[in-house]
Short mmCIF file of C-alpha atoms in Angstrom, two decimals:
data_model
loop_
_atom_site.label_atom_id
_atom_site.label_comp_id
_atom_site.label_asym_id
_atom_site.label_seq_id
_atom_site.Cartn_x
_atom_site.Cartn_y
_atom_site.Cartn_z
CA MET A 1 0.00 0.00 0.00
CA THR A 2 2.88 2.38 0.66
CA LYS A 3 3.96 2.12 -2.98
CA PHE A 4 0.78 3.98 -3.94
CA ILE A 5 1.48 6.86 -1.55
CA LYS A 6 5.09 7.42 -2.66
CA THR A 7 4.39 8.49 -6.26
CA LYS A 8 2.02 11.00 -7.81
CA ILE A 9 0.55 8.32 -10.06
CA GLY A 10 -0.05 6.11 -7.03
CA ARG A 11 -1.79 8.91 -5.16
CA LEU A 12 -3.91 9.63 -8.24
CA ARG A 13 -4.91 5.96 -8.38
CA VAL A 14 -5.92 5.97 -4.70
CA ILE A 15 -7.90 9.20 -5.09
CA GLY A 16 -9.55 7.81 -8.22
CA PHE A 17 -10.58 4.68 -6.34
CA LEU A 18 -12.00 6.71 -3.45
CA GLU A 19 -13.80 9.07 -5.84
CA GLY A 20 -15.34 6.12 -7.67
CA VAL A 21 -16.47 4.48 -4.43
CA SER A 22 -17.92 7.76 -3.15
CA LEU A 23 -19.89 8.20 -6.39
CA LEU A 24 -21.27 4.67 -6.17
CA ALA A 25 -22.20 5.22 -2.51
CA LEU A 26 -23.90 8.47 -3.43
CA ILE A 27 -25.89 6.88 -6.26
CA PHE A 28 -26.79 3.55 -4.70
CA ILE A 29 -27.02 4.40 -0.99
CA ALA A 30 -27.60 8.11 -0.48
CA MET A 31 -30.03 8.75 -3.33
CA PRO A 32 -32.39 5.89 -2.42
CA PHE A 33 -32.39 7.12 1.17
CA LYS A 34 -33.24 10.60 -0.03
CA TYR A 35 -36.00 9.74 -2.49
CA TYR A 36 -37.47 6.45 -1.26
CA PHE A 37 -37.19 6.93 2.49
CA ASP A 38 -37.44 10.74 2.49
CA ASN A 39 -34.20 10.99 4.47
CA PRO A 40 -31.68 13.42 2.91
CA SER A 41 -29.17 13.17 5.76
CA VAL A 42 -26.98 10.58 4.00
CA THR A 43 -26.89 12.73 0.86
CA LYS A 44 -25.90 15.75 2.95
CA LEU A 45 -23.04 13.72 4.41
CA LEU A 46 -21.77 11.98 1.25
CA GLY A 47 -22.34 14.85 -1.20
CA PRO A 48 -19.56 17.13 0.09
CA ILE A 49 -17.19 14.18 0.55
CA HIS A 50 -17.71 13.13 -3.05
CA GLY A 51 -17.35 16.73 -4.22
CA ALA A 52 -14.04 17.14 -2.41
CA LEU A 53 -12.71 13.85 -3.82
CA PHE A 54 -13.90 14.86 -7.29
CA LEU A 55 -11.98 18.15 -7.13
CA LEU A 56 -8.96 16.43 -5.64
CA PHE A 57 -8.98 13.95 -8.53
CA ILE A 58 -9.16 16.75 -11.12
CA PHE A 59 -6.33 18.75 -9.53
CA ASN A 60 -4.13 15.68 -9.10
CA THR A 61 -4.78 14.62 -12.69
CA LEU A 62 -3.61 18.02 -13.92
CA SER A 63 -0.58 17.86 -11.62
CA VAL A 64 0.40 14.41 -12.90
CA ALA A 65 -0.23 15.49 -16.50
CA ILE A 66 2.16 18.41 -16.10
CA GLU A 67 4.83 16.37 -14.33
CA TYR A 68 4.71 13.44 -16.76
CA GLN A 69 4.14 15.72 -19.77
CA TRP A 70 0.98 13.97 -20.90
CA LYS A 71 -0.48 15.16 -24.16
CA PHE A 72 -3.95 16.59 -23.53
CA LYS A 73 -5.37 15.02 -26.69
CA THR A 74 -4.24 11.51 -25.85
CA THR A 75 -4.23 10.94 -22.08
CA THR A 76 -5.23 13.89 -19.92
CA TRP A 77 -8.76 14.35 -21.26
CA LYS A 78 -9.50 10.64 -20.91
CA VAL A 79 -8.50 10.62 -17.25
CA ILE A 80 -10.48 13.79 -16.52
CA LEU A 81 -13.53 12.49 -18.41
CA ALA A 82 -13.41 9.28 -16.36
CA CYS A 83 -14.48 11.02 -13.16
CA PHE A 84 -17.71 12.22 -14.83
CA ILE A 85 -18.78 8.66 -15.69
CA PRO A 86 -19.86 6.16 -13.03
CA LEU A 87 -17.20 3.42 -12.82
CA GLY A 88 -15.01 5.53 -15.12
CA THR A 89 -12.22 5.96 -12.59
CA PHE A 90 -11.98 2.19 -12.16
CA TYR A 91 -11.75 1.72 -15.93
CA ILE A 92 -9.09 4.41 -16.36
CA ASP A 93 -7.09 2.99 -13.47
CA ARG A 94 -7.03 -0.41 -15.13
CA LYS A 95 -6.42 0.75 -18.71
CA ILE A 96 -4.08 3.75 -18.27
CA LEU A 97 -2.86 4.49 -14.74
CA SER A 98 -1.81 0.97 -13.75
CA LYS A 99 0.49 0.80 -16.78
CA LEU A 100 2.42 3.99 -15.98
#
């Protein structure tokens, strides 16, 4: 686990995983609580956490792209786009980030 914390790519992978899990929790746990059980407290808790992880993922992606001199047309936009799609961060981790 410490190998992920030592490099920028490793930290990006960890943040991507956490961002993906927070999005899934927001969609499949918090939203049903809000709309089916009329209890928005879980959404109020998970929403800001997911938002912070989302922004952290974007900023770290840009930081890694600058350090590793990624071309925007080939790599950077794919990694940024991944955080807008449910399960996208898991896919990008497997296809791009794990190979760097």
